[in-house]
CSV table of C-alpha atoms in Angstrom, one decimal:
chain,number,residue,atom,x,y,z
A,147,MET,CA,-10.0,-32.6,2.9
A,148,MET,CA,-7.9,-35.9,1.9
A,149,LYS,CA,-6.4,-38.0,5.4
A,150,ASN,CA,-2.9,-38.1,5.0
A,151,VAL,CA,-1.6,-36.0,3.0
A,152,PRO,CA,1.2,-34.1,3.4
A,153,ILE,CA,2.2,-30.7,6.0
A,154,TYR,CA,3.0,-29.2,2.8
A,155,GLU,CA,0.5,-30.1,0.3
A,156,ALA,CA,-1.8,-29.1,3.0
A,157,LEU,CA,-0.3,-26.0,3.4
A,158,ALA,CA,-0.4,-25.0,0.1
A,159,GLN,CA,-4.6,-25.6,-0.3
A,160,ALA,CA,-4.6,-23.6,2.3
A,161,PHE,CA,-2.4,-21.0,0.4
A,162,ALA,CA,-5.5,-21.6,-1.9
A,163,ALA,CA,-8.4,-21.1,0.4
A,164,GLU,CA,-7.1,-17.6,1.3
A,165,GLY,CA,-7.6,-16.2,-2.3
A,166,VAL,CA,-3.8,-16.7,-3.6
A,167,ASP,CA,-3.8,-17.3,-7.4
A,168,ALA,CA,0.6,-16.1,-8.1
A,169,HIS,CA,3.2,-16.7,-6.2
A,170,PHE,CA,6.6,-15.7,-6.8
A,171,THR,CA,9.9,-18.4,-6.0
A,172,LEU,CA,13.5,-19.2,-5.8
A,173,MET,CA,13.2,-22.7,-4.9
A,174,GLY,CA,15.8,-25.1,-2.8
A,175,ASP,CA,16.2,-27.5,0.0
A,176,GLY,CA,13.3,-26.2,2.5
A,177,ASN,CA,10.7,-25.0,-0.3
A,178,MET,CA,10.6,-27.3,-3.2
A,179,HIS,CA,8.1,-29.8,-2.0
A,180,TRP,CA,5.5,-26.2,-0.9
A,181,ALA,CA,6.1,-25.0,-4.7
A,182,THR,CA,6.3,-27.5,-6.0
A,183,ALA,CA,2.7,-28.5,-4.6
A,184,MET,CA,1.1,-24.5,-5.5
A,185,LYS,CA,2.3,-25.6,-8.7
A,186,ASN,CA,-0.2,-28.4,-9.5
A,187,LEU,CA,-3.1,-27.2,-7.8
A,188,ASP,CA,-5.9,-25.7,-10.3
A,189,GLY,CA,-5.8,-22.2,-11.1
A,190,MET,CA,-2.6,-21.0,-9.6
A,191,THR,CA,0.1,-19.6,-11.4
A,192,SER,CA,3.6,-19.9,-10.6
A,193,PHE,CA,6.7,-17.3,-11.2
A,194,SER,CA,10.3,-18.3,-11.0
A,195,ALA,CA,12.9,-15.8,-9.8
A,196,ARG,CA,17.1,-15.5,-10.1
A,197,HIS,CA,17.2,-13.9,-6.2
A,198,GLU,CA,15.3,-14.6,-3.6
A,199,HIS,CA,15.2,-10.3,-2.7
A,200,CYS,CA,12.9,-10.4,-7.0
A,201,ALA,CA,10.7,-13.1,-6.0
A,202,CYS,CA,9.3,-11.2,-3.1
A,203,ALA,CA,10.1,-7.4,-5.0
A,204,MET,CA,7.8,-9.3,-7.6
A,205,ALA,CA,5.1,-9.7,-4.7
A,206,MET,CA,4.7,-6.6,-3.8
A,207,GLY,CA,4.6,-5.8,-7.6
A,208,TYR,CA,1.7,-8.1,-7.1
A,209,HIS,CA,-0.1,-6.3,-4.8
A,210,LEU,CA,-0.1,-2.9,-6.3
A,211,ALA,CA,-0.8,-3.9,-9.1
A,212,THR,CA,-4.3,-6.0,-8.2
A,213,GLY,CA,-4.7,-5.2,-4.5
A,214,LYS,CA,-4.1,-8.7,-3.2
A,215,VAL,CA,-2.3,-10.1,-0.5
A,216,GLY,CA,1.5,-10.5,-1.9
A,217,VAL,CA,2.8,-14.0,-2.1
A,218,ALA,CA,6.5,-15.5,-1.9
A,219,SER,CA,8.6,-18.2,-1.6
A,220,VAL,CA,12.4,-19.3,-0.7
A,221,THR,CA,14.2,-21.5,1.4
A,222,CYS,CA,15.5,-21.3,4.9
A,223,GLY,CA,19.6,-20.1,5.6
A,224,PRO,CA,20.4,-18.3,3.1
A,225,GLY,CA,17.9,-17.6,1.2
A,226,PHE,CA,16.0,-15.9,3.7
A,227,THR,CA,19.3,-13.5,4.7
A,228,GLN,CA,18.5,-12.8,0.7
A,229,ILE,CA,15.2,-10.8,1.6
A,230,ALA,CA,15.8,-8.9,4.0
A,231,THR,CA,15.6,-5.7,2.1
A,232,ALA,CA,12.4,-6.6,0.9
A,233,LEU,CA,11.2,-7.3,3.7
A,234,THR,CA,12.2,-4.7,5.4
A,235,VAL,CA,10.7,-2.1,1.8
A,236,ALA,CA,7.4,-4.1,2.0
A,237,ALA,CA,7.6,-3.2,6.5
A,238,ARG,CA,8.1,0.3,5.7
A,239,GLY,CA,5.1,0.7,2.7
A,240,ARG,CA,2.8,-1.5,5.0
A,241,VAL,CA,2.3,-4.0,1.8
A,242,PRO,CA,0.7,-7.0,2.9
A,243,LEU,CA,3.0,-9.7,2.1
A,244,VAL,CA,3.4,-12.9,3.4
A,245,VAL,CA,6.2,-15.4,2.7
A,246,PHE,CA,6.5,-19.3,2.8
A,247,ALA,CA,10.1,-19.8,4.1
A,248,GLY,CA,11.3,-23.1,4.3
A,249,GLU,CA,13.6,-23.7,8.1
A,250,ALA,CA,16.1,-25.9,9.2
A,251,PRO,CA,14.8,-29.8,10.4
A,252,ILE,CA,14.6,-29.5,12.9
A,253,ASN,CA,15.1,-33.0,14.0
A,254,ALA,CA,18.5,-33.1,12.7
A,255,LYS,CA,21.7,-33.2,14.7
A,256,TRP,CA,23.3,-30.5,12.0
A,257,TYR,CA,23.0,-28.7,9.6
A,258,ASN,CA,25.2,-26.4,7.2
A,259,GLN,CA,22.4,-24.0,6.3
A,260,ALA,CA,20.7,-23.4,9.7
A,261,PHE,CA,19.9,-19.6,10.5
A,262,ASP,CA,18.2,-18.0,13.8
A,263,GLN,CA,15.5,-16.4,11.0
A,264,PRO,CA,13.1,-15.4,13.2
A,265,PRO,CA,15.4,-12.4,14.5
A,266,LEU,CA,16.6,-10.9,11.0
A,267,ALA,CA,12.6,-11.2,11.1
A,268,ALA,CA,12.2,-8.7,13.7
A,269,ALA,CA,15.0,-6.2,12.6
A,270,THR,CA,13.5,-5.6,9.4
A,271,GLY,CA,9.6,-4.9,10.9
A,272,ALA,CA,8.1,-7.5,9.6
A,273,HIS,CA,5.7,-10.8,11.3
A,274,TYR,CA,6.9,-14.1,11.9
A,275,VAL,CA,5.4,-17.1,12.7
A,276,SER,CA,7.2,-20.4,13.6
A,277,ALA,CA,4.9,-23.2,12.0
A,278,HIS,CA,6.5,-26.4,14.6
A,279,SER,CA,3.1,-27.6,15.6
A,280,PRO,CA,1.8,-29.8,12.9
A,281,GLN,CA,-1.9,-29.5,15.1
A,282,ARG,CA,-2.2,-25.8,14.4
A,283,MET,CA,-0.4,-25.5,11.3
A,284,TYR,CA,-3.9,-24.2,10.0
A,285,GLN,CA,-3.9,-21.7,12.1
A,286,TYR,CA,-0.2,-20.8,11.2
A,287,VAL,CA,-1.1,-19.6,8.0
A,288,ARG,CA,-5.1,-18.6,9.3
A,289,GLU,CA,-2.3,-16.0,11.2
A,290,ALA,CA,0.2,-15.4,8.4
A,291,PHE,CA,-3.3,-13.9,6.3
A,292,TYR,CA,-4.7,-11.9,9.1
A,293,VAL,CA,-1.6,-10.2,10.1
A,294,ALA,CA,-0.9,-9.4,6.4
A,295,ARG,CA,-4.4,-8.6,5.8
A,296,HIS,CA,-4.9,-6.5,9.0
A,297,GLU,CA,-2.3,-4.7,10.0
A,298,ARG,CA,-1.5,-4.0,6.0
A,299,LYS,CA,2.7,-5.6,6.6
A,300,PRO,CA,4.6,-8.8,6.2
A,301,VAL,CA,4.8,-11.8,7.2
A,302,VAL,CA,7.1,-14.9,7.2
A,303,LEU,CA,5.4,-18.3,7.7
A,304,GLY,CA,8.7,-21.0,8.5
A,305,VAL,CA,8.1,-24.1,7.8
A,306,PRO,CA,11.4,-27.0,9.4
A,307,TYR,CA,12.0,-29.2,6.3
A,308,ASP,CA,11.5,-32.1,7.6
A,309,LEU,CA,8.0,-31.5,9.2
A,310,GLN,CA,6.9,-30.1,6.1
A,311,LYS,CA,6.3,-33.5,4.8
A,312,GLN,CA,4.7,-35.3,7.3
A,313,PRO,CA,0.8,-35.8,7.0
A,314,LEU,CA,-1.5,-33.4,8.5
A,315,PRO,CA,-3.3,-35.0,11.1
A,316,ASP,CA,-7.0,-34.4,10.5
A,317,LEU,CA,-8.3,-30.5,11.3
A,318,GLY,CA,-11.3,-30.9,9.8
A,319,GLU,CA,-11.8,-28.5,6.5
A,320,TYR,CA,-9.8,-24.9,6.5
A,321,GLN,CA,-10.7,-21.7,7.8
A,322,PRO,CA,-9.1,-18.5,5.6
A,323,SER,CA,-8.9,-15.2,7.4
A,324,SER,CA,-12.2,-14.0,5.8
A,325,THR,CA,-13.6,-15.3,8.8
A,326,VAL,CA,-12.2,-14.2,11.7
A,327,LEU,CA,-11.3,-10.3,10.1
A,328,PRO,CA,-13.4,-7.4,11.4
A,329,ALA,CA,-16.5,-6.7,9.0
A,330,THR,CA,-16.6,-3.1,9.0
A,331,GLY,CA,-18.6,-0.5,7.1
A,332,PRO,CA,-16.7,3.0,6.2
A,333,ILE,CA,-15.6,5.7,8.4
A,334,PRO,CA,-17.0,9.1,8.3
A,335,ALA,CA,-16.2,11.9,9.4
A,336,GLU,CA,-17.7,13.9,11.7
A,337,ALA,CA,-19.9,16.9,10.3
A,338,ARG,CA,-18.5,19.5,11.7
A,339,GLN,CA,-15.2,18.9,10.5
A,340,ILE,CA,-16.6,18.4,6.9
A,341,ASP,CA,-18.1,22.3,8.1
A,342,ALA,CA,-14.3,23.1,9.0
A,343,LEU,CA,-12.6,21.5,5.2
A,344,VAL,CA,-15.8,22.8,3.2
A,345,GLU,CA,-15.1,26.0,4.7
A,346,LYS,CA,-11.2,26.1,3.8
A,347,LEU,CA,-11.9,24.6,0.1
A,348,ALA,CA,-14.4,27.6,0.1
A,349,GLN,CA,-11.5,29.7,1.6
A,350,ALA,CA,-8.7,28.9,-0.2
A,351,ARG,CA,-7.5,30.4,-3.3
A,352,CYS,CA,-4.8,27.5,-4.9
A,353,PRO,CA,-6.1,24.5,-2.5
A,354,ILE,CA,-4.7,20.9,-4.4
A,355,ILE,CA,-6.5,18.1,-3.8
A,356,LEU,CA,-3.1,15.8,-2.8
A,357,ALA,CA,-4.4,11.4,-3.3
A,358,GLY,CA,-3.0,8.5,-2.4
A,359,ARG,CA,-3.1,4.8,-2.5
A,360,GLY,CA,-5.6,5.1,0.2
A,361,VAL,CA,-7.4,6.4,-3.1
A,362,MET,CA,-6.6,3.3,-5.5
A,363,ARG,CA,-7.5,0.7,-3.3
A,364,ALA,CA,-11.0,2.2,-2.9
A,365,GLY,CA,-11.9,2.9,-6.1
A,366,ALA,CA,-12.0,6.2,-5.7
A,367,ALA,CA,-10.6,7.9,-8.3
A,368,ALA,CA,-13.9,9.8,-9.2
A,369,ASP,CA,-14.9,10.8,-5.8
A,370,VAL,CA,-11.6,12.8,-4.9
A,371,GLU,CA,-11.9,14.2,-9.1
A,372,GLU,CA,-15.7,14.7,-8.2
A,373,LEU,CA,-14.5,16.8,-4.9
A,374,ALA,CA,-11.5,18.8,-6.7
A,375,GLU,CA,-13.7,20.1,-10.0
A,376,GLN,CA,-16.7,20.9,-6.8
A,377,SER,CA,-14.4,23.0,-4.7
A,378,GLY,CA,-12.4,24.5,-7.8
A,379,ALA,CA,-8.8,22.4,-6.7
A,380,LEU,CA,-5.9,21.1,-8.4
A,381,LEU,CA,-4.6,17.3,-8.2
A,382,ALA,CA,-2.3,15.6,-7.5
A,383,THR,CA,-1.0,12.1,-6.5
A,384,THR,CA,2.1,10.4,-4.4
A,385,LEU,CA,4.5,8.5,-6.1
A,386,LEU,CA,3.2,5.2,-6.1
A,387,ALA,CA,-0.7,6.4,-7.3
A,388,ARG,CA,1.2,8.2,-10.2
A,389,GLY,CA,-1.1,8.7,-13.5
A,390,MET,CA,-3.9,8.0,-11.5
A,391,PHE,CA,-5.4,11.4,-12.8
A,392,ASP,CA,-3.7,12.3,-16.0
A,393,HIS,CA,-6.3,12.5,-18.2
A,394,ASN,CA,-8.0,15.4,-15.9
A,395,PRO,CA,-6.5,19.0,-17.2
A,396,PHE,CA,-6.2,19.9,-13.3
A,397,SER,CA,-3.6,17.6,-12.5
A,398,ILE,CA,-0.1,18.8,-11.6
A,399,GLY,CA,1.2,14.8,-11.7
A,400,ILE,CA,3.1,13.6,-9.1
A,401,ALA,CA,4.0,15.3,-5.5
A,402,GLY,CA,7.0,15.3,-4.1
A,403,GLY,CA,10.7,14.9,-4.8
A,404,PHE,CA,10.2,13.7,-7.8
A,405,ALA,CA,7.8,16.4,-9.2
A,406,ARG,CA,8.5,18.2,-12.2
A,407,ASP,CA,9.6,21.9,-12.1
A,408,ILE,CA,6.1,23.4,-12.6
A,409,ALA,CA,4.6,21.0,-9.8
A,410,HIS,CA,6.8,22.4,-7.4
A,411,GLU,CA,6.2,25.6,-8.3
A,412,VAL,CA,2.7,25.5,-7.7
A,413,GLY,CA,3.8,23.4,-4.4
A,414,ALA,CA,4.7,26.7,-3.3
A,415,ARG,CA,2.2,28.6,-3.8
A,416,ALA,CA,-0.8,26.4,-2.4
A,417,ASP,CA,-2.5,27.8,0.6
A,418,LEU,CA,-4.2,24.3,1.6
A,419,VAL,CA,-3.5,20.9,0.7
A,420,VAL,CA,-6.2,17.7,1.1
A,421,ALA,CA,-4.5,14.8,0.9
A,422,ILE,CA,-6.7,11.3,1.4
A,423,GLY,CA,-5.1,8.8,1.6
A,424,THR,CA,-1.3,8.9,1.8
A,425,SER,CA,0.2,9.4,4.8
A,426,LEU,CA,2.4,12.3,4.1
A,427,ASN,CA,5.6,10.8,4.4
A,428,TYR,CA,9.6,12.8,4.1
A,429,TYR,CA,9.3,11.6,0.0
A,430,THR,CA,5.7,12.6,-0.7
A,431,VAL,CA,6.7,16.0,1.2
A,432,ASP,CA,10.2,16.4,-0.3
A,433,GLY,CA,11.4,17.2,3.7
A,434,GLY,CA,8.7,20.0,3.6
A,435,ASN,CA,9.4,22.1,1.0
A,436,MET,CA,6.7,20.7,-1.6
A,437,PHE,CA,3.8,22.9,0.2
A,438,PRO,CA,6.3,25.1,2.8
A,439,ASN,CA,3.2,27.8,2.3
A,440,ALA,CA,0.5,25.5,2.7
A,441,GLU,CA,-2.4,24.7,5.8
A,442,VAL,CA,-2.8,20.5,5.6
A,443,VAL,CA,-5.7,18.7,6.0
A,444,GLN,CA,-5.1,14.8,5.8
A,445,ILE,CA,-8.0,12.3,5.1
A,446,ASP,CA,-6.8,8.8,6.4
A,447,THR,CA,-8.2,5.2,8.4
A,448,GLU,CA,-5.1,5.7,11.0
A,449,PRO,CA,-4.4,9.5,10.7
A,450,VAL,CA,-1.1,10.1,12.1
A,451,GLY,CA,0.0,13.4,14.3
A,452,LEU,CA,4.2,12.3,13.0
A,453,ARG,CA,5.5,10.9,10.3
A,454,ASN,CA,9.2,10.4,9.6
A,455,GLY,CA,10.3,13.4,12.5
A,456,MET,CA,7.6,15.8,10.4
A,457,LYS,CA,4.6,17.3,12.2
A,458,VAL,CA,2.3,15.3,9.0
A,459,ALA,CA,-1.1,17.2,9.2
A,460,ASP,CA,-3.0,20.7,10.7
A,461,LEU,CA,-6.3,19.3,10.7
A,462,TYR,CA,-6.5,15.3,10.9
A,463,LEU,CA,-10.1,13.0,9.8
A,464,ARG,CA,-10.6,10.0,10.3
A,465,ALA,CA,-12.5,9.3,6.9
A,466,ASP,CA,-11.7,6.4,4.3
A,467,ALA,CA,-11.0,7.9,0.7
A,468,ARG,CA,-14.0,8.5,-0.5
A,469,PRO,CA,-15.4,12.1,-0.4
A,470,ARG,CA,-18.5,11.7,-1.3
A,471,ARG,CA,-19.9,13.8,1.9
A,472,CYS,CA,-17.7,16.4,1.4
A,473,SER,CA,-18.1,17.1,-3.0
A,474,ARG,CA,-22.2,17.7,-1.5
A,475,HIS,CA,-21.4,20.7,0.7
A,476,CYS,CA,-18.9,21.7,-1.7
A,477,ALA,CA,-21.2,22.1,-4.1
A,478,ARG,CA,-23.3,23.9,-2.0
A,479,GLY,CA,-21.2,25.9,-0.3
A,480,ALA,CA,-17.7,26.4,-2.1
A,481,ARG,CA,-18.4,27.8,-5.2
A,482,ARG,CA,-18.6,30.9,-4.1
A,483,THR,CA,-15.4,31.2,-4.0
A,484,ARG,CA,-14.2,28.8,-7.3
A,485,ALA,CA,-10.0,29.0,-6.7
A,486,PHE,CA,-8.2,30.7,-8.9
A,487,ALA,CA,-5.9,28.3,-9.4
A,488,ARG,CA,-7.9,27.0,-11.7
A,489,ARG,CA,-9.5,29.5,-13.4
A,490,SER,CA,-5.3,30.3,-14.1
A,491,LEU,CA,-5.6,26.2,-15.7
A,492,ARG,CA,-8.2,26.6,-17.9
A,493,ASP,CA,-7.2,29.0,-21.1
A,494,GLY,CA,-4.1,26.7,-21.4
A,495,SER,CA,-2.9,23.5,-22.9
A,496,GLY,CA,-5.7,21.0,-22.0
A,497,THR,CA,-3.6,18.3,-20.9
A,498,SER,CA,-2.4,17.3,-17.8
A,499,ARG,CA,1.5,18.6,-18.2
A,500,PRO,CA,0.4,22.1,-17.4
A,501,THR,CA,3.2,24.7,-18.4
A,502,PRO,CA,3.6,27.6,-16.4
A,503,ARG,CA,2.9,29.9,-19.3
A,504,SER,CA,-0.8,28.2,-18.8
A,505,LEU,CA,-0.6,28.9,-14.5
A,506,ARG,CA,0.4,32.6,-15.0
A,507,SER,CA,-2.7,34.5,-14.9
A,508,SER,CA,-3.6,33.1,-10.9
A,509,ARG,CA,-3.5,35.5,-9.2
A,510,ALA,CA,-2.4,33.3,-5.7
A,511,CYS,CA,-0.1,31.3,-8.0
A,512,SER,CA,1.0,33.1,-10.0
A,513,ILE,CA,5.0,31.9,-11.9
A,514,ARG,CA,7.1,33.3,-14.4
A,515,ALA,CA,7.8,31.9,-17.2
A,516,ALA,CA,10.5,28.7,-17.3
A,517,PRO,CA,12.3,27.9,-20.3
A,518,SER,CA,11.7,23.9,-19.8
A,519,THR,CA,10.4,21.7,-17.1
A,520,SER,CA,11.4,18.0,-16.1
A,521,SER,CA,10.1,15.6,-15.9
A,522,THR,CA,12.2,13.1,-13.9
A,523,GLY,CA,9.9,10.1,-12.9
């Protein structure tokens, strides 16, 4: 690291060392130096937004598309207040987001954009890092990315405007958050729990495997399809994982409030739902109306018993989103009782949008033919 580098430039280089290759910003006096330094970095792409909230929303979308931490930037005071909604959405959606926010100059006697930013960030559920010590600047950036990645939440890095222009002390080379993130391997479910799940799949007459963003992040869509194939289950996704199984003839599409009529009809007759990599929030289960008669199994690295005021599942497997072991067991044990749900689709249209007519033949999932299906969402 070069000597006498201004803090704003050193911070930009630290962001690049964290693997950031794109950021979204609306420039103001509190962030203009840092944003300019970011734009001038080799390999960095800068996107200018017309509103602070849009800058954060774009960064959130970037994360959903790439899996990388989203990075946005806003100025202090009024610029920061504009992102309260975006921070709230990111916190509730567990989106790893780092927002570089200017702060009012700490040495100014008066500043018309001065605003106490940390309490507002806390109210949204975001983590706030007040970067007020030049000697700890690298630690602040590392903390911001560590919390965003490890806790999967939005983080605001607030740096006073005048402090950004001071020279950075000799802190040595920046050590990114990857050096402190715990290195953990895949989480295998207990053998007895796998046996219990296989038995449930073997006995189920209308099972559905519901995949969420955890499956997308793990690149485990093929593994989930293999489990469905071996067990004879139908496939569904959460809203944010939509399209994952559109190519599969046994997919019923999105589950939840945006589900098509046919998905709601099948869901009402499901007797087992295996949710993989999804928190099963209020919208995914449509307030409890999506799978009203089904036993629910949740496979997640952090399963929870209560979500949005509702019981989440009946059986929990703490495991990653790659159900290969379950698939192997199903291949040996579940074939003998092939689920009726898939049999009912084999004579259908062969598309990922089954019609009520193609499902009528199932004894367990029999559905009256409807004149049409909706396609909201």
